[in-house]
PDB file of C-alpha atoms in Angstrom:
ATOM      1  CA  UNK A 116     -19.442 -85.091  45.736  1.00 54.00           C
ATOM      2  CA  UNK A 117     -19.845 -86.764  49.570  1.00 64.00           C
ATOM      3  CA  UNK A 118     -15.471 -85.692  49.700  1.00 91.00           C
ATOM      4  CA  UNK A 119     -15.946 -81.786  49.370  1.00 95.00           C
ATOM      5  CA  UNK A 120     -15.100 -80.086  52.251  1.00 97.00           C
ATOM      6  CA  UNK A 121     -14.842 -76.615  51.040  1.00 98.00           C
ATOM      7  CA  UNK A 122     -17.551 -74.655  48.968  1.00 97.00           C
ATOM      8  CA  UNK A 123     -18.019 -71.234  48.212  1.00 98.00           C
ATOM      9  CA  UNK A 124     -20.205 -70.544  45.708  1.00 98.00           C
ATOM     10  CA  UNK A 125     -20.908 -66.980  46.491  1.00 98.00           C
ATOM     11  CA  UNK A 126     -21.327 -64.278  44.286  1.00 98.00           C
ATOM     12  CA  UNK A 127     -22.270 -66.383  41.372  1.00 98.00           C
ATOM     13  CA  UNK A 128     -25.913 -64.927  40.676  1.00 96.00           C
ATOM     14  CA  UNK A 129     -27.773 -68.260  41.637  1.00 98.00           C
ATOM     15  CA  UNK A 130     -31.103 -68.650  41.872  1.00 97.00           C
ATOM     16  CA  UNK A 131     -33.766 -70.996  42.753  1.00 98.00           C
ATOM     17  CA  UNK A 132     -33.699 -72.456  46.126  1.00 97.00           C
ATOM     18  CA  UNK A 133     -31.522 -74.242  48.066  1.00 96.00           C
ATOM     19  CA  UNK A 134     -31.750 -78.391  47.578  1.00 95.00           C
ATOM     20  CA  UNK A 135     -32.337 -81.242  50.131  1.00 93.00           C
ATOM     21  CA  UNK A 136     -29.675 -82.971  48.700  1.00 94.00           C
ATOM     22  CA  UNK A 137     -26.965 -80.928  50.008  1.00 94.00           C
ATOM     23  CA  UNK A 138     -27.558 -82.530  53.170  1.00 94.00           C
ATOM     24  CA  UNK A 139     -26.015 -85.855  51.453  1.00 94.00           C
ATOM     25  CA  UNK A 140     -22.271 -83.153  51.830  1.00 95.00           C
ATOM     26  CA  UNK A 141     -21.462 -85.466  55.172  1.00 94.00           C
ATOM     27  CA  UNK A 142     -18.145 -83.692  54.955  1.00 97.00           C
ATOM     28  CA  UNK A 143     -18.447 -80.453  54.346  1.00 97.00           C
ATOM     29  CA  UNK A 144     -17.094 -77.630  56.498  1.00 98.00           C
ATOM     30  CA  UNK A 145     -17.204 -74.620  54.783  1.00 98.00           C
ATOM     31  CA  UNK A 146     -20.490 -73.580  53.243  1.00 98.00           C
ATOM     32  CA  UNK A 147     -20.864 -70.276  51.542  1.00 98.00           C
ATOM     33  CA  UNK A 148     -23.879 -69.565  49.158  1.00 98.00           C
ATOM     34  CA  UNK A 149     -23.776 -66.031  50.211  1.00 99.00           C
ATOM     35  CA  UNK A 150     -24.331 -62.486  47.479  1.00 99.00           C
ATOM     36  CA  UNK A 151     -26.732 -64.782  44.706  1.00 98.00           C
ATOM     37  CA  UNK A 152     -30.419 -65.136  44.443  1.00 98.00           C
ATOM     38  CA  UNK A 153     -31.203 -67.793  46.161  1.00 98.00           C
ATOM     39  CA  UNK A 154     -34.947 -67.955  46.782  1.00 98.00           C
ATOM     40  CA  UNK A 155     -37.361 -69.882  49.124  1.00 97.00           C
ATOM     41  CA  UNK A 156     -36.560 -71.824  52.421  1.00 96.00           C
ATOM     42  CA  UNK A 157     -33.495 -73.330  54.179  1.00 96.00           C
ATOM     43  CA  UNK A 158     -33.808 -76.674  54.290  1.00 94.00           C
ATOM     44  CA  UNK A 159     -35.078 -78.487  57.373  1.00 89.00           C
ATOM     45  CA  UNK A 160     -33.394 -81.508  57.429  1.00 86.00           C
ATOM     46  CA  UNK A 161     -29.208 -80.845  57.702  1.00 89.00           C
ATOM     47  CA  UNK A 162     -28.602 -82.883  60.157  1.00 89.00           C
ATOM     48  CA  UNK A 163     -26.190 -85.000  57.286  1.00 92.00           C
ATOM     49  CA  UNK A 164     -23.974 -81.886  57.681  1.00 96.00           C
ATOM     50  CA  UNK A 165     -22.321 -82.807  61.057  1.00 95.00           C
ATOM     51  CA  UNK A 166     -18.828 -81.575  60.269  1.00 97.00           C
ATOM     52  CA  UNK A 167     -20.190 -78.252  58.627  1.00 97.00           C
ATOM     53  CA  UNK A 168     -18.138 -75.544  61.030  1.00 98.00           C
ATOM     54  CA  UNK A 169     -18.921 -72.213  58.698  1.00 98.00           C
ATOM     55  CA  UNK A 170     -22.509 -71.490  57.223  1.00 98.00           C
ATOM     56  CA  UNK A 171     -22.648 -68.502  55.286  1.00 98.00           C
ATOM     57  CA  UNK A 172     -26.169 -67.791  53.322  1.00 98.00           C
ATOM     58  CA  UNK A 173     -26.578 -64.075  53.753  1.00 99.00           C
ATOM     59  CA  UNK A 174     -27.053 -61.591  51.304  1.00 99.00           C
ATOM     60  CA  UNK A 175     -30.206 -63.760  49.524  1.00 99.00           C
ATOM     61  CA  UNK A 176     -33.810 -63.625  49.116  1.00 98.00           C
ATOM     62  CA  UNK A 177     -34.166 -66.514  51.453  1.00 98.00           C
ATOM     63  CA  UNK A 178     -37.760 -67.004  53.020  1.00 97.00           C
ATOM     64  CA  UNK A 179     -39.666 -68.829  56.024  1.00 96.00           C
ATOM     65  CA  UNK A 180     -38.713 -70.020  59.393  1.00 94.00           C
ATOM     66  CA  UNK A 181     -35.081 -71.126  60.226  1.00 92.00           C
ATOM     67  CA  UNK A 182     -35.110 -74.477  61.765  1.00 88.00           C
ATOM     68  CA  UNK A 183     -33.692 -75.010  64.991  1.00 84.00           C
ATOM     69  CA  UNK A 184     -32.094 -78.239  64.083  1.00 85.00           C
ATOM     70  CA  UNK A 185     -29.677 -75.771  62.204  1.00 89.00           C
ATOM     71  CA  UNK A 186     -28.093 -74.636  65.538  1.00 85.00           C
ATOM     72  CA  UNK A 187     -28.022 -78.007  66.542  1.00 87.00           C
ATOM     73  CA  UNK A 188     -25.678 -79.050  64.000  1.00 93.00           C
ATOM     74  CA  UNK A 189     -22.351 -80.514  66.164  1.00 94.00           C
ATOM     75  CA  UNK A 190     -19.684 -78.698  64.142  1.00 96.00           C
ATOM     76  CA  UNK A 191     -20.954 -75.202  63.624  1.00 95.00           C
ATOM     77  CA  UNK A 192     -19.890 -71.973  65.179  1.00 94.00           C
ATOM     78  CA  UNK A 193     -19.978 -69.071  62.584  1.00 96.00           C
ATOM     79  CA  UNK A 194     -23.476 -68.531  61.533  1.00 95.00           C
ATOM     80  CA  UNK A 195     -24.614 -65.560  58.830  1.00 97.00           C
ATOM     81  CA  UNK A 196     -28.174 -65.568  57.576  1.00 97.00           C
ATOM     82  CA  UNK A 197     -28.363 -61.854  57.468  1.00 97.00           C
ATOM     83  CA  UNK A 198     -29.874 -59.950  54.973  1.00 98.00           C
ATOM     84  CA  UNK A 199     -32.659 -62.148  53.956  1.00 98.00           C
ATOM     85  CA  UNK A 200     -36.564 -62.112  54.568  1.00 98.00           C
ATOM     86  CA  UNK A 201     -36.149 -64.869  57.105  1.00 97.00           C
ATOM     87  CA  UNK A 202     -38.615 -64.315  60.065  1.00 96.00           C
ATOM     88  CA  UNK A 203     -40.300 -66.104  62.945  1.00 94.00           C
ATOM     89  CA  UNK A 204     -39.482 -65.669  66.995  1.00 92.00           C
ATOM     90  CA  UNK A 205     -36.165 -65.117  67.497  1.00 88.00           C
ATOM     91  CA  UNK A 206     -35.836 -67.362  70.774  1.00 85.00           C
ATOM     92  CA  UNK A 207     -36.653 -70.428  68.935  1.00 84.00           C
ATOM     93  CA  UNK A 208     -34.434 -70.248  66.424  1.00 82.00           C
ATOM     94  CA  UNK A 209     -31.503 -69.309  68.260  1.00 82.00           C
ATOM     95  CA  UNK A 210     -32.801 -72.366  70.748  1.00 75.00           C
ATOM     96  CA  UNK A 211     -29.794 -74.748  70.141  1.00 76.00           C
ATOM     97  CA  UNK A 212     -27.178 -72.664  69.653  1.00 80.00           C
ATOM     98  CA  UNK A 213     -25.427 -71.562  72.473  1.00 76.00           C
ATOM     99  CA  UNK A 214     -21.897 -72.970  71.356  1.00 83.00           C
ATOM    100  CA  UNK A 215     -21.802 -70.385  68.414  1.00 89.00           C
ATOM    101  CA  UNK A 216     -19.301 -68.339  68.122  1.00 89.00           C
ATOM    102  CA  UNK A 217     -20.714 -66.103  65.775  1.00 91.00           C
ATOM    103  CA  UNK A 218     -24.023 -65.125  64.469  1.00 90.00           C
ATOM    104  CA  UNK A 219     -24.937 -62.825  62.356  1.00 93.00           C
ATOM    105  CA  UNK A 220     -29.295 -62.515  61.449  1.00 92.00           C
ATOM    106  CA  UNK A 221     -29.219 -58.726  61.291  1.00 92.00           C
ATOM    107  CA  UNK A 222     -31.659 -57.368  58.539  1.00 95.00           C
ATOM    108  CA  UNK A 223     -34.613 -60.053  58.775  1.00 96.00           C
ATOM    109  CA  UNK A 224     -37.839 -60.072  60.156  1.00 95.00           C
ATOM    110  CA  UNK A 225     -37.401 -62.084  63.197  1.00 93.00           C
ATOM    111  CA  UNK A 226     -39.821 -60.713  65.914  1.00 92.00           C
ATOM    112  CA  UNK A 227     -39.645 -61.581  69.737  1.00 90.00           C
ATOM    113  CA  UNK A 228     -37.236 -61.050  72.408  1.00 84.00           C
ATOM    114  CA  UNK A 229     -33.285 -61.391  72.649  1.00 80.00           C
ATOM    115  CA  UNK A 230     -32.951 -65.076  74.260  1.00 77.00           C
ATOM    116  CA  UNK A 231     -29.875 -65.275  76.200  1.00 72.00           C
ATOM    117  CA  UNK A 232     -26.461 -66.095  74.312  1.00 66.00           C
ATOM    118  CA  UNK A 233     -23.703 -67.159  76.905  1.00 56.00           C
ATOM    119  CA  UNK A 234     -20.803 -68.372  74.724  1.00 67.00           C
ATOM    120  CA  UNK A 235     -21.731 -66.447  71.535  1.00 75.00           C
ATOM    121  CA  UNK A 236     -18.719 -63.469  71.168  1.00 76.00           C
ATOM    122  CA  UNK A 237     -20.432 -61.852  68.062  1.00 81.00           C
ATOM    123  CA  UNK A 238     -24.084 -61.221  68.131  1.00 81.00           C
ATOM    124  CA  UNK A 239     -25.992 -58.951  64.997  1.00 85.00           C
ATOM    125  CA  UNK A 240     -29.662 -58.931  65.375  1.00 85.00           C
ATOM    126  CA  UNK A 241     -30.165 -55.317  63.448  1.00 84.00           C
ATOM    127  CA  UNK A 242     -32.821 -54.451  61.657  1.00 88.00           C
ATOM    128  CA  UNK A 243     -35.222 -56.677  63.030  1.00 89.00           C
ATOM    129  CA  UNK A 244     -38.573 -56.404  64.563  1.00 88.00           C
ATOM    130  CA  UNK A 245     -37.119 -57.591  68.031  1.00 84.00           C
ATOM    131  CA  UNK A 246     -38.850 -56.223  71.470  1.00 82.00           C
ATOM    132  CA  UNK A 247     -37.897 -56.627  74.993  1.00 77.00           C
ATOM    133  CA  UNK A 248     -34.527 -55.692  77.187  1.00 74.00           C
ATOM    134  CA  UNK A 249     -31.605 -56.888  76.781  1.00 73.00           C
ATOM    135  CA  UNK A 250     -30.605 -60.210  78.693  1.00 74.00           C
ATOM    136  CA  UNK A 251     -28.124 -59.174  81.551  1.00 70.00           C
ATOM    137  CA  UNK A 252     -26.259 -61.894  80.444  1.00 69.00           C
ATOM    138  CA  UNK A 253     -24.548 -60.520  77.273  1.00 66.00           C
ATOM    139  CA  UNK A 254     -23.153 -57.762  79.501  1.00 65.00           C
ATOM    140  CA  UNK A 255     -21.197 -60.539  81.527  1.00 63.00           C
ATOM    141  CA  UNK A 256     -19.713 -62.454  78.169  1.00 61.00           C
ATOM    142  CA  UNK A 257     -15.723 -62.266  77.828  1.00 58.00           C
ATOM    143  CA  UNK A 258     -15.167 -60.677  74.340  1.00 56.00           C
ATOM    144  CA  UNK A 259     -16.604 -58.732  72.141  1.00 52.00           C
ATOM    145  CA  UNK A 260     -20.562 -58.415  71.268  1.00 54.00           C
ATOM    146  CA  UNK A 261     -22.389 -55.960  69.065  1.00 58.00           C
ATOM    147  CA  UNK A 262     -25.998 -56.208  69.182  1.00 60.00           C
ATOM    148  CA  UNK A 263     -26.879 -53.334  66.194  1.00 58.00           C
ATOM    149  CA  UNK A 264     -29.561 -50.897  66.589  1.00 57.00           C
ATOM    150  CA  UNK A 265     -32.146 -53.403  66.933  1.00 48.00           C
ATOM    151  CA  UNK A 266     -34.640 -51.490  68.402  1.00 51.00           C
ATOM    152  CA  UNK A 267     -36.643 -48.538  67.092  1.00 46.00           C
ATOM    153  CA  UNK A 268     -35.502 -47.310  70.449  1.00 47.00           C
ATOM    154  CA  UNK A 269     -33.238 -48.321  73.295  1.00 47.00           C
ATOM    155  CA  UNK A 270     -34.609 -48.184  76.687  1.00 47.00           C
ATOM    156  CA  UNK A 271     -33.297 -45.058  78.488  1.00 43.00           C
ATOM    157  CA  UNK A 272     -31.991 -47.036  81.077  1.00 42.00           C
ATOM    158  CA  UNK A 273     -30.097 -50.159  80.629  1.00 45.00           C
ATOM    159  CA  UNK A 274     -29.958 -51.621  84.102  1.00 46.00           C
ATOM    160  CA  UNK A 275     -26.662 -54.050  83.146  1.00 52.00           C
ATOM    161  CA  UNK A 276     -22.790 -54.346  83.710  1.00 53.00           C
ATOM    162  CA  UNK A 277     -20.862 -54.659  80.452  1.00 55.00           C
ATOM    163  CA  UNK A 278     -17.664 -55.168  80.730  1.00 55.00           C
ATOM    164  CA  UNK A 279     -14.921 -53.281  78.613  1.00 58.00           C
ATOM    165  CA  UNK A 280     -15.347 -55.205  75.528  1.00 56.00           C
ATOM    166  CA  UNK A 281     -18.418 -54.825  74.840  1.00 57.00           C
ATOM    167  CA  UNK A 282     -19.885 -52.690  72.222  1.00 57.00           C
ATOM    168  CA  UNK A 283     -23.656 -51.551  71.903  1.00 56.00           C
ATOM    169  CA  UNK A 284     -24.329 -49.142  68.622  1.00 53.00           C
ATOM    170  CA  UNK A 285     -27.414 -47.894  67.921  1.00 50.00           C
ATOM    171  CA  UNK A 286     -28.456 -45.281  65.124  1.00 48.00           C
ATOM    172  CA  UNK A 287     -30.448 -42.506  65.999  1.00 43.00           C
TER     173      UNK A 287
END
C-alpha cells in the first residue's frame, strides 16, 4: 500500500475515524475522504505524508482540534476541511500554512481572529464563530479570495484596498 499515490474514497458512506496508519502512505498525493461519515479526530501525526499535495476531508462529522503540523506538511497546497465540527482558534491552525494555495474550513466552529494569509488565493472561513477585522493583507494578494460571510456582521467600514480580484460576499 506504501506505492498509492492517488485515493479517493469519497462518497462511499464510511464511518469510524480516520487511522494512524495512513500516515505509513509516504507517497501519496491525492487524498480525498470527503461526503462519508467519518467520525472523531484528524490524526496528529502526518508528517509520513510529505508528498501529499491535495487533502480533501470535508463534508464529515470530523471532531477536535486540527493540528498545525497538518499545514506544515512540505507538499500540500489545496486544503478542504469544511463542513465538519472541527473547532479551536483559527490562528493556530492556519499557523504553518502560508504556502497554501487553497483552503477551504468554512462551516466549523473555529473561533478567533483571521491570521494573515499572504500566498493563499482561495480563502473560505464561513460559518464560523470568527471575530476581529479583516487583515489588510488579503486586500493586497494577487488573485482571487473569498472570505464568506463569516461574520454575524461586517464592520461598516472596512478601512482596506482590495484590488480588482478580490471578492468579499456576505449574506444578510
Amino acid at each position: 500500500m506504501s506505492k498509492v499515490r492517488d485515493l479517493d474514497l469519497s462518497r462511499n458512506f464510511l464511518n469510524g475515524s480516520i487511522p494512524a496508519s495512513i500516515n505509513e502512505m509516504e507517497t501519496l498525493s491525492f487524498l480525498d475522504l470527503s461526503s462519508n461519515c467519518l467520525s472523531g479526530t484528524i490524526p496528529r501525526n502526518l508528517q509520513g505524508l510529505r508528498k501529499l499535495v491535495i487533502l480533501d476531508m470535508s463534508k464529515n462529522n470530523l471532531l477536535g482540534v486540527v493540528s498545525i503540523s497538518l499545514c506544515a506538511l512540505p507538499s500540500l497546497i489545496f486544503l478542504k476541511l469544511s463542513s465538519n465540527n472541527l473547532s479551536g482558534e483559527l490562528s493556530s491552525v492556519l499557523q504553518n500554512c502560508s504556502r497554501l494555495f487553497s483552503i477551504d474550513l468554512g462551516e466549523n466552529r473555529f473561533s478567533g481572529t483571521i491570521p494573515d494569509l499572504v500566498s493563499a488565493h482561495l480563502i473560505d472561513i464561513a460559518q464560523n464563530k470568527l471575530s476581529g477585522t479583516i487583515p489588510k493583507c488579503l486586500g493586497n494578494l494577487k488573485t482571487f479570495t473569498y472570505l464568506g460571510p463569516y461574520f454575524d456582521e461586517l464592520p461598516s467600514t472596512l478601512h482596506i484596498e482590495f484590488r480588482e480580484h478580490v471578492e468579499i460576499v456576505s449574506k444578510a
